[in-house]
PDB file of C-alpha atoms in Angstrom:
ATOM      1  CA  ASN A  10      36.241  93.004 133.525  1.00 85.00           C
ATOM      2  CA  GLY A  11      36.552  94.411 137.484  1.00 92.00           C
ATOM      3  CA  TYR A  12      34.846  97.363 138.275  1.00 95.00           C
ATOM      4  CA  PHE A  13      37.571  99.947 140.350  1.00 97.00           C
ATOM      5  CA  ILE A  14      35.649 102.514 142.392  1.00 97.00           C
ATOM      6  CA  SER A  15      36.572 105.138 145.057  1.00 97.00           C
ATOM      7  CA  GLY A  16      35.136 107.344 147.642  1.00 97.00           C
ATOM      8  CA  LYS A  17      36.259 110.087 150.241  1.00 96.00           C
ATOM      9  CA  PHE A  18      35.362 110.958 153.656  1.00 96.00           C
ATOM     10  CA  ASP A  19      35.060 114.717 154.799  1.00 94.00           C
ATOM     11  CA  GLN A  20      36.319 115.768 157.559  1.00 90.00           C
ATOM     12  CA  PHE A  21      33.339 118.384 157.531  1.00 86.00           C
ATOM     13  CA  GLN A  22      30.469 115.882 156.832  1.00 84.00           C
ATOM     14  CA  ARG A  23      31.484 112.924 159.636  1.00 82.00           C
ATOM     15  CA  ASN A  24      27.862 113.589 160.965  1.00 84.00           C
ATOM     16  CA  ILE A  25      26.874 112.403 157.532  1.00 89.00           C
ATOM     17  CA  PRO A  26      26.529 107.980 157.719  1.00 92.00           C
ATOM     18  CA  TYR A  27      28.249 106.344 154.862  1.00 94.00           C
ATOM     19  CA  SER A  28      29.204 109.482 152.829  1.00 95.00           C
ATOM     20  CA  ALA A  29      32.257 107.447 151.149  1.00 96.00           C
ATOM     21  CA  LEU A  30      30.776 104.631 150.504  1.00 96.00           C
ATOM     22  CA  ALA A  31      27.768 106.264 148.936  1.00 95.00           C
ATOM     23  CA  GLN A  32      30.259 107.813 147.184  1.00 96.00           C
ATOM     24  CA  ALA A  33      31.631 104.719 145.997  1.00 97.00           C
ATOM     25  CA  PHE A  34      28.527 103.208 145.248  1.00 97.00           C
ATOM     26  CA  ARG A  35      26.833 106.085 143.443  1.00 96.00           C
ATOM     27  CA  GLY A  36      29.831 105.146 140.949  1.00 96.00           C
ATOM     28  CA  LEU A  37      29.682 102.361 139.717  1.00 96.00           C
ATOM     29  CA  MET A  38      25.889 102.477 139.032  1.00 96.00           C
ATOM     30  CA  LYS A  39      27.191 104.992 136.992  1.00 95.00           C
ATOM     31  CA  GLN A  40      29.386 103.204 135.587  1.00 94.00           C
ATOM     32  CA  LEU A  41      26.999 100.492 135.114  1.00 94.00           C
ATOM     33  CA  LEU A  42      24.624 102.560 133.368  1.00 94.00           C
ATOM     34  CA  THR A  43      26.920 103.250 130.425  1.00 94.00           C
ATOM     35  CA  GLU A  44      26.308  98.941 129.827  1.00 92.00           C
ATOM     36  CA  SER A  45      24.463  98.257 126.908  1.00 94.00           C
ATOM     37  CA  ALA A  46      20.532  98.065 127.520  1.00 94.00           C
ATOM     38  CA  GLU A  47      21.079  93.372 127.675  1.00 95.00           C
ATOM     39  CA  CYS A  48      23.334  94.050 130.246  1.00 93.00           C
ATOM     40  CA  LEU A  49      21.282  95.918 132.416  1.00 94.00           C
ATOM     41  CA  GLN A  50      18.933  94.010 132.048  1.00 95.00           C
ATOM     42  CA  VAL A  51      20.389  91.403 133.444  1.00 94.00           C
ATOM     43  CA  TRP A  52      21.825  93.643 136.049  1.00 94.00           C
ATOM     44  CA  ARG A  53      18.444  94.058 137.019  1.00 95.00           C
ATOM     45  CA  ASP A  54      17.084  90.684 137.626  1.00 96.00           C
ATOM     46  CA  ASP A  55      20.170  90.722 139.253  1.00 95.00           C
ATOM     47  CA  LEU A  56      19.770  93.334 141.391  1.00 95.00           C
ATOM     48  CA  LEU A  57      16.066  92.479 142.373  1.00 94.00           C
ATOM     49  CA  LYS A  58      16.286  89.372 143.539  1.00 94.00           C
ATOM     50  CA  ALA A  59      19.038  90.227 145.705  1.00 93.00           C
ATOM     51  CA  LEU A  60      17.681  92.950 147.130  1.00 93.00           C
ATOM     52  CA  GLY A  61      13.893  91.362 147.049  1.00 90.00           C
ATOM     53  CA  SER A  62      11.308  93.752 148.285  1.00 90.00           C
ATOM     54  CA  SER A  63      14.065  96.305 150.257  1.00 91.00           C
ATOM     55  CA  GLY A  64      15.417  97.421 147.277  1.00 93.00           C
ATOM     56  CA  GLN A  65      13.977 101.119 147.952  1.00 94.00           C
ATOM     57  CA  VAL A  66      16.591 100.524 151.262  1.00 93.00           C
ATOM     58  CA  LEU A  67      19.633 100.800 148.421  1.00 95.00           C
ATOM     59  CA  ILE A  68      17.677 103.564 146.483  1.00 95.00           C
ATOM     60  CA  ASP A  69      17.942 105.953 149.322  1.00 93.00           C
ATOM     61  CA  PHE A  70      21.270 105.341 149.699  1.00 93.00           C
ATOM     62  CA  ILE A  71      22.176 105.783 146.336  1.00 95.00           C
ATOM     63  CA  PRO A  72      19.312 107.216 143.550  1.00 95.00           C
ATOM     64  CA  GLU A  73      20.599 106.042 141.116  1.00 95.00           C
ATOM     65  CA  LEU A  74      20.097 101.922 141.904  1.00 96.00           C
ATOM     66  CA  GLU A  75      16.582 103.333 140.791  1.00 95.00           C
ATOM     67  CA  GLN A  76      17.313 103.938 136.789  1.00 95.00           C
ATOM     68  CA  ILE A  77      18.230 100.550 136.991  1.00 95.00           C
ATOM     69  CA  ILE A  78      15.542  98.935 138.632  1.00 95.00           C
ATOM     70  CA  GLY A  79      12.186 100.806 138.639  1.00 94.00           C
ATOM     71  CA  GLU A  80      10.479 102.161 141.259  1.00 91.00           C
ATOM     72  CA  GLN A  81      10.295 100.017 144.413  1.00 92.00           C
ATOM     73  CA  ALA A  82       7.531  99.517 146.957  1.00 89.00           C
ATOM     74  CA  THR A  83       7.980 101.441 150.368  1.00 87.00           C
ATOM     75  CA  VAL A  84       9.258  99.257 153.368  1.00 86.00           C
ATOM     76  CA  HIS A  85       8.331  99.150 156.877  1.00 81.00           C
ATOM     77  CA  HIS A  86       9.907 101.049 159.078  1.00 82.00           C
ATOM     78  CA  LEU A  87      11.545  98.487 161.981  1.00 79.00           C
ATOM     79  CA  GLY A  88      13.092  98.776 164.768  1.00 79.00           C
ATOM     80  CA  THR A  89      16.748 101.368 164.691  1.00 82.00           C
ATOM     81  CA  GLU A  90      18.682  98.233 165.594  1.00 88.00           C
ATOM     82  CA  GLU A  91      16.548  95.564 163.149  1.00 89.00           C
ATOM     83  CA  ASN A  92      16.476  99.089 160.144  1.00 89.00           C
ATOM     84  CA  GLN A  93      20.286  98.671 160.998  1.00 91.00           C
ATOM     85  CA  ASN A  94      20.760  95.401 160.673  1.00 91.00           C
ATOM     86  CA  ARG A  95      18.456  94.966 157.238  1.00 92.00           C
ATOM     87  CA  PHE A  96      20.547  97.927 155.956  1.00 94.00           C
ATOM     88  CA  ASN A  97      23.853  96.287 156.099  1.00 93.00           C
ATOM     89  CA  TYR A  98      22.434  92.365 154.854  1.00 93.00           C
ATOM     90  CA  LEU A  99      21.183  94.641 152.112  1.00 94.00           C
ATOM     91  CA  ALA A 100      24.640  96.079 151.556  1.00 95.00           C
ATOM     92  CA  LEU A 101      26.581  92.715 151.695  1.00 95.00           C
ATOM     93  CA  GLN A 102      23.643  91.547 148.854  1.00 94.00           C
ATOM     94  CA  PHE A 103      24.823  94.142 146.823  1.00 95.00           C
ATOM     95  CA  LEU A 104      28.085  94.118 147.585  1.00 95.00           C
ATOM     96  CA  GLN A 105      28.534  90.042 147.037  1.00 94.00           C
ATOM     97  CA  LEU A 106      26.670  90.597 142.757  1.00 94.00           C
ATOM     98  CA  PHE A 107      30.335  92.548 141.707  1.00 94.00           C
ATOM     99  CA  ALA A 108      32.516  91.069 143.439  1.00 95.00           C
ATOM    100  CA  CYS A 109      33.173  87.460 141.228  1.00 92.00           C
ATOM    101  CA  LYS A 110      35.167  85.775 139.902  1.00 93.00           C
ATOM    102  CA  LYS A 111      33.565  86.764 136.341  1.00 92.00           C
ATOM    103  CA  HIS A 112      34.162  91.026 137.441  1.00 93.00           C
ATOM    104  CA  PRO A 113      36.322  91.438 140.795  1.00 96.00           C
ATOM    105  CA  LEU A 114      35.317  94.606 142.539  1.00 96.00           C
ATOM    106  CA  VAL A 115      38.329  96.271 143.977  1.00 97.00           C
ATOM    107  CA  LEU A 116      36.536 100.168 146.158  1.00 97.00           C
ATOM    108  CA  PHE A 117      39.623 102.429 147.198  1.00 98.00           C
ATOM    109  CA  ILE A 118      38.291 104.393 149.919  1.00 97.00           C
ATOM    110  CA  ASP A 119      40.348 107.745 151.191  1.00 96.00           C
ATOM    111  CA  ASP A 120      40.913 109.559 154.615  1.00 96.00           C
ATOM    112  CA  LEU A 121      40.060 107.037 156.605  1.00 96.00           C
ATOM    113  CA  GLN A 122      41.254 108.796 159.569  1.00 95.00           C
ATOM    114  CA  TRP A 123      37.655 110.584 159.148  1.00 95.00           C
ATOM    115  CA  VAL A 124      35.518 107.501 159.071  1.00 96.00           C
ATOM    116  CA  ASP A 125      32.331 107.530 160.616  1.00 94.00           C
ATOM    117  CA  SER A 126      31.836 104.801 162.620  1.00 93.00           C
ATOM    118  CA  ALA A 127      28.348 103.215 160.982  1.00 93.00           C
ATOM    119  CA  SER A 128      31.111 102.683 157.510  1.00 95.00           C
ATOM    120  CA  LEU A 129      33.239 101.975 160.164  1.00 95.00           C
ATOM    121  CA  TYR A 130      31.251  98.641 161.174  1.00 95.00           C
ATOM    122  CA  LEU A 131      29.718  97.556 157.512  1.00 95.00           C
ATOM    123  CA  ILE A 132      33.554  98.043 156.033  1.00 96.00           C
ATOM    124  CA  LYS A 133      34.258  95.335 158.361  1.00 96.00           C
ATOM    125  CA  LEU A 134      30.894  93.527 158.196  1.00 95.00           C
ATOM    126  CA  PHE A 135      32.796  93.330 154.605  1.00 96.00           C
ATOM    127  CA  MET A 136      35.664  92.181 155.656  1.00 96.00           C
ATOM    128  CA  LEU A 137      34.918  89.821 157.883  1.00 95.00           C
ATOM    129  CA  SER A 138      32.040  87.842 155.164  1.00 94.00           C
ATOM    130  CA  LYS A 139      32.781  84.455 154.441  1.00 90.00           C
ATOM    131  CA  GLU A 140      31.183  84.711 150.946  1.00 89.00           C
ATOM    132  CA  LEU A 141      32.465  88.120 149.567  1.00 90.00           C
ATOM    133  CA  GLY A 142      35.317  86.738 147.527  1.00 89.00           C
ATOM    134  CA  TYR A 143      37.254  88.553 144.994  1.00 94.00           C
ATOM    135  CA  PHE A 144      37.308  91.520 146.298  1.00 96.00           C
ATOM    136  CA  LEU A 145      40.095  94.207 147.216  1.00 96.00           C
ATOM    137  CA  LEU A 146      39.282  97.045 149.323  1.00 97.00           C
ATOM    138  CA  LEU A 147      41.917  99.334 149.496  1.00 97.00           C
ATOM    139  CA  GLY A 148      42.364 102.414 152.347  1.00 96.00           C
ATOM    140  CA  ALA A 149      44.625 105.199 152.313  1.00 96.00           C
ATOM    141  CA  TYR A 150      44.762 107.577 155.695  1.00 95.00           C
ATOM    142  CA  ARG A 151      47.558 110.287 157.397  1.00 90.00           C
ATOM    143  CA  ASP A 152      48.939 108.222 159.989  1.00 87.00           C
ATOM    144  CA  ASN A 153      49.526 111.425 161.835  1.00 85.00           C
ATOM    145  CA  ASP A 154      46.199 111.793 162.228  1.00 90.00           C
ATOM    146  CA  VAL A 155      45.431 108.321 163.836  1.00 90.00           C
ATOM    147  CA  ASP A 156      46.598 106.942 166.993  1.00 92.00           C
ATOM    148  CA  ALA A 157      46.348 103.371 168.082  1.00 91.00           C
ATOM    149  CA  TYR A 158      43.299 103.885 169.434  1.00 93.00           C
ATOM    150  CA  HIS A 159      41.977 105.444 167.186  1.00 94.00           C
ATOM    151  CA  PRO A 160      38.415 103.593 165.660  1.00 94.00           C
ATOM    152  CA  PHE A 161      39.906 102.818 162.490  1.00 95.00           C
ATOM    153  CA  MET A 162      43.268 101.358 164.287  1.00 95.00           C
ATOM    154  CA  LEU A 163      41.063  99.450 166.927  1.00 95.00           C
ATOM    155  CA  MET A 164      38.917  97.732 163.871  1.00 96.00           C
ATOM    156  CA  ILE A 165      42.405  96.714 161.913  1.00 95.00           C
ATOM    157  CA  GLU A 166      43.207  95.100 164.963  1.00 95.00           C
ATOM    158  CA  GLU A 167      39.998  93.393 164.771  1.00 95.00           C
ATOM    159  CA  LEU A 168      40.428  92.170 161.426  1.00 96.00           C
ATOM    160  CA  LYS A 169      44.549  91.239 162.260  1.00 95.00           C
ATOM    161  CA  LYS A 170      43.275  88.849 165.384  1.00 95.00           C
ATOM    162  CA  ALA A 171      40.261  87.443 162.522  1.00 95.00           C
ATOM    163  CA  GLN A 172      43.317  86.576 160.803  1.00 94.00           C
ATOM    164  CA  VAL A 173      42.102  88.314 157.403  1.00 94.00           C
ATOM    165  CA  ASN A 174      44.588  89.135 154.893  1.00 92.00           C
ATOM    166  CA  ILE A 175      45.676  92.634 155.293  1.00 94.00           C
ATOM    167  CA  SER A 176      48.951  95.345 153.778  1.00 95.00           C
ATOM    168  CA  ALA A 177      50.537  97.479 155.001  1.00 92.00           C
ATOM    169  CA  LEU A 178      52.227 100.651 153.120  1.00 93.00           C
ATOM    170  CA  THR A 179      53.751 103.504 154.589  1.00 91.00           C
ATOM    171  CA  LEU A 180      54.475 106.626 151.566  1.00 89.00           C
ATOM    172  CA  LYS A 181      57.376 107.493 152.795  1.00 91.00           C
ATOM    173  CA  PRO A 182      58.732 111.475 152.215  1.00 94.00           C
ATOM    174  CA  LEU A 183      59.862 112.298 148.263  1.00 96.00           C
ATOM    175  CA  GLN A 184      63.728 112.165 148.478  1.00 96.00           C
ATOM    176  CA  LEU A 185      66.031 115.635 146.525  1.00 97.00           C
ATOM    177  CA  GLU A 186      66.075 113.225 143.391  1.00 97.00           C
ATOM    178  CA  HIS A 187      62.723 112.398 143.067  1.00 96.00           C
ATOM    179  CA  ILE A 188      61.495 115.899 143.775  1.00 97.00           C
ATOM    180  CA  ASN A 189      63.609 117.464 141.495  1.00 97.00           C
ATOM    181  CA  GLN A 190      62.630 114.464 138.076  1.00 97.00           C
ATOM    182  CA  LEU A 191      58.939 116.544 138.979  1.00 95.00           C
ATOM    183  CA  VAL A 192      60.216 120.053 138.787  1.00 95.00           C
ATOM    184  CA  SER A 193      61.840 119.042 135.865  1.00 96.00           C
ATOM    185  CA  GLU A 194      59.625 117.471 134.226  1.00 95.00           C
ATOM    186  CA  SER A 195      56.835 120.368 134.700  1.00 91.00           C
ATOM    187  CA  VAL A 196      58.786 122.817 134.049  1.00 91.00           C
ATOM    188  CA  GLY A 197      60.525 121.143 130.619  1.00 93.00           C
ATOM    189  CA  ALA A 198      64.280 122.018 131.537  1.00 94.00           C
ATOM    190  CA  HIS A 199      67.157 120.546 132.282  1.00 96.00           C
ATOM    191  CA  LYS A 200      68.153 118.841 135.796  1.00 95.00           C
ATOM    192  CA  GLU A 201      70.365 120.466 136.814  1.00 95.00           C
ATOM    193  CA  LYS A 202      68.780 124.112 136.357  1.00 96.00           C
ATOM    194  CA  THR A 203      66.094 123.005 138.500  1.00 96.00           C
ATOM    195  CA  LEU A 204      68.305 121.504 140.901  1.00 97.00           C
ATOM    196  CA  PRO A 205      68.145 124.842 143.343  1.00 96.00           C
ATOM    197  CA  LEU A 206      64.436 125.013 142.858  1.00 95.00           C
ATOM    198  CA  ALA A 207      64.186 121.743 144.087  1.00 97.00           C
ATOM    199  CA  GLN A 208      66.398 122.246 147.250  1.00 97.00           C
ATOM    200  CA  ALA A 209      64.236 124.452 148.410  1.00 96.00           C
ATOM    201  CA  ILE A 210      60.671 122.399 147.929  1.00 96.00           C
ATOM    202  CA  LEU A 211      62.365 119.802 149.923  1.00 97.00           C
ATOM    203  CA  HIS A 212      63.189 122.631 152.763  1.00 96.00           C
ATOM    204  CA  LYS A 213      59.816 124.287 152.693  1.00 95.00           C
ATOM    205  CA  THR A 214      57.688 120.663 152.380  1.00 96.00           C
ATOM    206  CA  ALA A 215      59.674 118.021 153.910  1.00 95.00           C
ATOM    207  CA  GLY A 216      58.689 116.056 150.988  1.00 96.00           C
ATOM    208  CA  ASN A 217      54.965 115.938 150.912  1.00 93.00           C
ATOM    209  CA  PRO A 218      53.932 115.279 147.300  1.00 92.00           C
ATOM    210  CA  PHE A 219      50.587 116.661 148.562  1.00 90.00           C
ATOM    211  CA  PHE A 220      52.093 120.062 149.144  1.00 94.00           C
ATOM    212  CA  ILE A 221      55.243 119.472 146.662  1.00 96.00           C
ATOM    213  CA  ASN A 222      52.258 119.756 144.125  1.00 94.00           C
ATOM    214  CA  GLN A 223      50.511 123.568 146.059  1.00 95.00           C
ATOM    215  CA  PHE A 224      54.039 124.557 145.829  1.00 95.00           C
ATOM    216  CA  LEU A 225      54.516 124.299 142.481  1.00 94.00           C
ATOM    217  CA  LYS A 226      50.864 125.660 141.544  1.00 94.00           C
ATOM    218  CA  ASN A 227      50.766 128.726 143.999  1.00 94.00           C
ATOM    219  CA  SER A 228      54.351 129.986 142.575  1.00 92.00           C
ATOM    220  CA  TYR A 229      53.151 129.342 139.034  1.00 92.00           C
ATOM    221  CA  GLU A 230      49.775 131.143 139.998  1.00 95.00           C
ATOM    222  CA  THR A 231      51.818 134.258 142.054  1.00 95.00           C
ATOM    223  CA  GLY A 232      54.187 134.522 139.170  1.00 93.00           C
ATOM    224  CA  LEU A 233      57.330 132.770 140.833  1.00 88.00           C
ATOM    225  CA  LEU A 234      58.137 130.632 138.762  1.00 84.00           C
TER     226      LEU A 234
END
């Protein structure tokens, strides 16, 4: 009965703060809008209670939220730091509603090598929050684009020092056996017949799954396959 949401940072939108988080939370609102009228009413009441008179702050961030809680009063502009603190507090309150024992929340964020500083700070707040339970954050990044001094890696070190439970999984290149299985099943031919092609693909792509996929697509589209 949990929720799974996802977002992805973009190399060419690094100047737009919270882009991946906004994408994920907008997806969550779309999931809610498919639920029954009775469930939506419960969510509406809970959200209004959690957000108080500042709902418009999150509507600016998640436009679909307005379809659930309705139009909200304009919020007063505070100083830059106060505005940021208010947003961070509301985002945390919002997340806590959806991450609970009754319905845990999994948030997947892709391409963290392109994360902006505002998103990184908010992610850190989520991970350090003592009130946020039943929440799993999955993050993916290209390790060849990230060194020890990258802001994301510095945040990971901070979280480790704070004893946040972090697991790291390194996805290694595919081996010849697996590439051949992929090719064999893709083209519907026996593995012995596809082995030479699999060997060529391994040589061309070094076993990178993304490049393998692109190589196969390109070979098909150009009539080589």
